Short mmCIF file of C-alpha atoms in Angstrom, two decimals:
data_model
loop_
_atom_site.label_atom_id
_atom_site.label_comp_id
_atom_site.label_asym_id
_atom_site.label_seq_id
_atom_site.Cartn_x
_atom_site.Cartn_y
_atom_site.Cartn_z
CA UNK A 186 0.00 0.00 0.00
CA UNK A 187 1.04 3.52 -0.93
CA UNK A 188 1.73 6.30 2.09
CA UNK A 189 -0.35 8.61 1.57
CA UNK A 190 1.91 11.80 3.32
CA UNK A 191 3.99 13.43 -0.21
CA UNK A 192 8.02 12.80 0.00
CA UNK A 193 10.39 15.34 -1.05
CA UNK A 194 13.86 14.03 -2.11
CA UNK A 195 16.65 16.98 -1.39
CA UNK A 196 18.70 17.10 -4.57
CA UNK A 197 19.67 20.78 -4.62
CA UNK A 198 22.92 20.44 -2.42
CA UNK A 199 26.55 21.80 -3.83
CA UNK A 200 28.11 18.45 -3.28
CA UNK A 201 31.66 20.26 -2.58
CA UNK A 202 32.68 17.24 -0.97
CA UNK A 203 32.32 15.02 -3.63
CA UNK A 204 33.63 17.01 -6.17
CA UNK A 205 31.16 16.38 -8.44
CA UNK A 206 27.19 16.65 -8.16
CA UNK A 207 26.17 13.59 -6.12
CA UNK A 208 22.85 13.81 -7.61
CA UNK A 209 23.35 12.99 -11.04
CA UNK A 210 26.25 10.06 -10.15
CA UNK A 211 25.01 7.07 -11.94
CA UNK A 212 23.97 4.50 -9.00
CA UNK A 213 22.47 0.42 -9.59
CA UNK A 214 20.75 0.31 -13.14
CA UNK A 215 20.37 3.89 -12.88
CA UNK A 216 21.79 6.85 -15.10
CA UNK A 217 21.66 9.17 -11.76
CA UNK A 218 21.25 8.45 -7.79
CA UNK A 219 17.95 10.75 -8.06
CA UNK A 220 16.36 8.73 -10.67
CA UNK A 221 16.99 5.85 -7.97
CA UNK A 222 15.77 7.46 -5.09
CA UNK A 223 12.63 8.53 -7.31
CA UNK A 224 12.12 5.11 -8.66
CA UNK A 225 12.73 3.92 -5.49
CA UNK A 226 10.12 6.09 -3.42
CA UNK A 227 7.17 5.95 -5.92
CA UNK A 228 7.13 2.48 -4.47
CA UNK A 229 6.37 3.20 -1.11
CA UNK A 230 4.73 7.19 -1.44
CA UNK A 231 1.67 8.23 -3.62
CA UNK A 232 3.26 11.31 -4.37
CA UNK A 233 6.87 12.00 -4.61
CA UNK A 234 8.58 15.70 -5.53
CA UNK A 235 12.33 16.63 -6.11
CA UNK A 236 13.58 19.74 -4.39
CA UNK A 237 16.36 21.24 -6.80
CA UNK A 238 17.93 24.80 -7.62
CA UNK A 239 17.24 24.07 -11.11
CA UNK A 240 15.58 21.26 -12.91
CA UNK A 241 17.29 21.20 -16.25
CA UNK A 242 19.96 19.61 -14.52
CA UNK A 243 17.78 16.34 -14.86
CA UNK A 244 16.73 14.72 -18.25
CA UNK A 245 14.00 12.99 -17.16
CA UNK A 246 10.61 13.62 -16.00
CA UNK A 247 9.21 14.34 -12.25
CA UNK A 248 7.86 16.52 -9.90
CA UNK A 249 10.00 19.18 -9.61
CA UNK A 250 10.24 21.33 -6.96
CA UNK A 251 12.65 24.62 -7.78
CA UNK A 252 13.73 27.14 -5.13
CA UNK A 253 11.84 30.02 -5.15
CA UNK A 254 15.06 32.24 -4.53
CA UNK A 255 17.70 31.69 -7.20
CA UNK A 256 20.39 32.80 -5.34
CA UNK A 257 23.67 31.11 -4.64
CA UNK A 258 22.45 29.39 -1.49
CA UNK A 259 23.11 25.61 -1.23
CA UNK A 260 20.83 24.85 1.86
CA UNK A 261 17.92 23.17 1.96
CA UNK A 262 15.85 26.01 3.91
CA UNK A 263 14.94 27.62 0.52
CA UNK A 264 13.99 23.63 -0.48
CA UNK A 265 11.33 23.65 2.23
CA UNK A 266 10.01 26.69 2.08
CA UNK A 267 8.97 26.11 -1.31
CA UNK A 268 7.81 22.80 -0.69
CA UNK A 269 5.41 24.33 1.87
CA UNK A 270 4.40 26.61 -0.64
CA UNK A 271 3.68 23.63 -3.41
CA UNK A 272 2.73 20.84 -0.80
CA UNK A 273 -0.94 21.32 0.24
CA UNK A 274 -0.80 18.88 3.23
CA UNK A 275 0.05 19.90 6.79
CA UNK A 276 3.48 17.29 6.33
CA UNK A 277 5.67 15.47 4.45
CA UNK A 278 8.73 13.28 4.63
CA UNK A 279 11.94 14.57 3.74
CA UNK A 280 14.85 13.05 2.90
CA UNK A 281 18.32 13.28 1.06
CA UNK A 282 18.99 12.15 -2.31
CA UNK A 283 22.54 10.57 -1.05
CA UNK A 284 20.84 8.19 1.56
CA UNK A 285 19.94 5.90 -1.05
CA UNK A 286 19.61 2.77 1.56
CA UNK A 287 16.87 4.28 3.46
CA UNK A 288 13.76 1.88 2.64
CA UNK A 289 10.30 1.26 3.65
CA UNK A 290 10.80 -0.62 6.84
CA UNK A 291 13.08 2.90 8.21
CA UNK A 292 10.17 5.64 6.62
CA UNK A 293 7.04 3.16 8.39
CA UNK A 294 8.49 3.19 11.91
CA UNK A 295 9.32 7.40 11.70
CA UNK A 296 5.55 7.47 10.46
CA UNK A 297 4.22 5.54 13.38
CA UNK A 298 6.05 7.49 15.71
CA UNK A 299 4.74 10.89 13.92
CA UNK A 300 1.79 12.03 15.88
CA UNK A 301 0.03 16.06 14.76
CA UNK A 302 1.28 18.09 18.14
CA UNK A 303 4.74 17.46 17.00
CA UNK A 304 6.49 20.09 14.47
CA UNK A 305 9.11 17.32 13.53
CA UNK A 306 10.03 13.52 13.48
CA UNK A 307 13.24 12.75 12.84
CA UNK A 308 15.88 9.79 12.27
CA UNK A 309 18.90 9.32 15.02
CA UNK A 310 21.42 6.86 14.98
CA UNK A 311 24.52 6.46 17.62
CA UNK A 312 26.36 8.70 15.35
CA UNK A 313 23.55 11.59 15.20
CA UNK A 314 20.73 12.98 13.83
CA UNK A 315 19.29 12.42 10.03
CA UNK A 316 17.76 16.01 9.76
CA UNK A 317 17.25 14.64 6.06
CA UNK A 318 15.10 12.01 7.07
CA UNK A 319 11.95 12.60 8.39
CA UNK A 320 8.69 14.28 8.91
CA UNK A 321 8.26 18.05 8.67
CA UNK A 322 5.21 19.88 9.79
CA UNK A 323 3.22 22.74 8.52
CA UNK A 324 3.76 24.55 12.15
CA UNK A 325 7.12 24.99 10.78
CA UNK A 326 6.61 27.14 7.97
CA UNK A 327 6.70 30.07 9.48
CA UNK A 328 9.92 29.57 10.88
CA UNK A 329 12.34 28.87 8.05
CA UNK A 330 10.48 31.67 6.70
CA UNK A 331 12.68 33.57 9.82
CA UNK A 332 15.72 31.20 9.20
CA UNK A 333 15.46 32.56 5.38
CA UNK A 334 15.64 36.26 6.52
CA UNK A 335 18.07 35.89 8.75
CA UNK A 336 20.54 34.00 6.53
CA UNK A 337 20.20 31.29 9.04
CA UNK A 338 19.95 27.49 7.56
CA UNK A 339 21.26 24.75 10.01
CA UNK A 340 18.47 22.23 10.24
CA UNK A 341 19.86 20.85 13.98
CA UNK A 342 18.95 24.13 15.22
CA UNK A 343 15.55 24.54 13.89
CA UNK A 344 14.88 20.67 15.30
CA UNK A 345 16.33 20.99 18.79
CA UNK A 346 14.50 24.09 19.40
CA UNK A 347 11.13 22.73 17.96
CA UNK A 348 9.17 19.93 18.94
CA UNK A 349 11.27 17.15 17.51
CA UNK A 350 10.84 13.43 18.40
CA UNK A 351 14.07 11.66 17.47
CA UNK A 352 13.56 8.07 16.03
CA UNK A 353 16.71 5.95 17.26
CA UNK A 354 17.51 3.56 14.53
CA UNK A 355 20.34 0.49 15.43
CA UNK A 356 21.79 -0.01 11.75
CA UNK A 357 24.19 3.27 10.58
CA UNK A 358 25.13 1.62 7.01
CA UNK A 359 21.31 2.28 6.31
CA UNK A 360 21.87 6.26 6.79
CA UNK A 361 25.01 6.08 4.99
CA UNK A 362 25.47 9.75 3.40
CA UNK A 363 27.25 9.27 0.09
CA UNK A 364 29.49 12.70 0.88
CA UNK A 365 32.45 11.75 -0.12
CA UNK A 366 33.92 9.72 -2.80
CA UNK A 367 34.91 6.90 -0.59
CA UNK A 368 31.27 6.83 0.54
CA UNK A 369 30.03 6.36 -3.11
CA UNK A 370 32.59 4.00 -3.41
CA UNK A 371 31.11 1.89 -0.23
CA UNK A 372 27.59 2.38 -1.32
CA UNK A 373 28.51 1.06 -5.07
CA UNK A 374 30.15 -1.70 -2.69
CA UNK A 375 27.11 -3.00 -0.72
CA UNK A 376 24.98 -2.74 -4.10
CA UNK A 377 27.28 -5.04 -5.64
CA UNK A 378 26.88 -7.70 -2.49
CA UNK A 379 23.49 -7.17 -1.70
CA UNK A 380 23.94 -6.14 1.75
CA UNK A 381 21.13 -4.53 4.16
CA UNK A 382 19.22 -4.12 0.58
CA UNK A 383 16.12 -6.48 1.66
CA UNK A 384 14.68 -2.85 3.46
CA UNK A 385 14.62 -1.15 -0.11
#
């Protein structure tokens, strides 16, 4: 069965790390690591968007989501409030296009935790908090609105002084960020053996 709350996959990062955009790597059968993560997705959500500076980047078709601001700004705070503006629900999950090992089983237990007096509902593993993976509330609209003006945009900051449940999850190679090279190259690894891919 289909979730019913829209996802938005992040895919509008600078990817200075990796030295080359993450989001248009080529990853399993796929020409790009978003076209994963969408193909992916639109088997577990009804509705699925892709927040982005600029959608000609991608030569395929989707729901794009573009910043409203083009301005040199590679944070996702001018991702959500644009998604707030396009999204008509009071939530949706968020989460990054480089956490490609993030299945259904991770998304269904952040959902059942999700209840409507929270503003946010988040993954946490031993090694910290997957602001990138999660459930965002309406009743937070307003305030990366604020974080906009102010030229503020760290997401930990927004969480720990909302109300954020934190969803502790045991396995870290399932939030593994592909940030660096050598993280691509351990993601391409575990494709190639099949591990921990029974949750996608």
């Amino acid at each position: 069965m289909l979730l019913n709350i829209p996802c938005v996959i992040f895919a509008g990062g600078k990817s200075s790390r990796m030295g080359e955009d993450k989001a248009l790597l080529p990853f399993s059968s796929f020409t790009t690591l978003t076209e994963f993560q969408l193909f992916k997705l639109k088997q577990i959500f009804k509705t699925v968007y892709i927040s982005c500076k600029d959608k000609s980047r991608f030569d395929f078709e989707a729901n794009f989501i573009e910043d409203i601001e083009q301005e040199v700004l590679y944070a996702p705070t001018l991702g959500f409030i644009a998604a707030f503006e396009k999204i008509q629900e009071d939530s949706f999950f968020a989460i990054s296009v480089d956490t490609p090992f993030v299945g259904r089983r991770e998304i269904q237990k952040i959902l059942t935790e999700d209840t409507k007096n929270l503003d946010a509902c988040i993954a946490k593993t031993e090694l910290g908090i997957h602001p990138l993976c999660g459930i965002y509330h309406r009743s937070l609209e307003t305030n990366f609105l604020m974080m906009s003006e102010k030229n503020q945009h760290k997401l930990g900051y927004l969480l720990k002084t909302s109300q954020t449940k934190y969803i502790h999850f045991d396995n870290e190679q399932v939030f593994l960020n592909l940030n660096h090279p050598h993280e691509y190259k351990k993601a391409l690894e575990i494709l190639d053996s099949n591990i921990n891919t029974t949750s996608l």
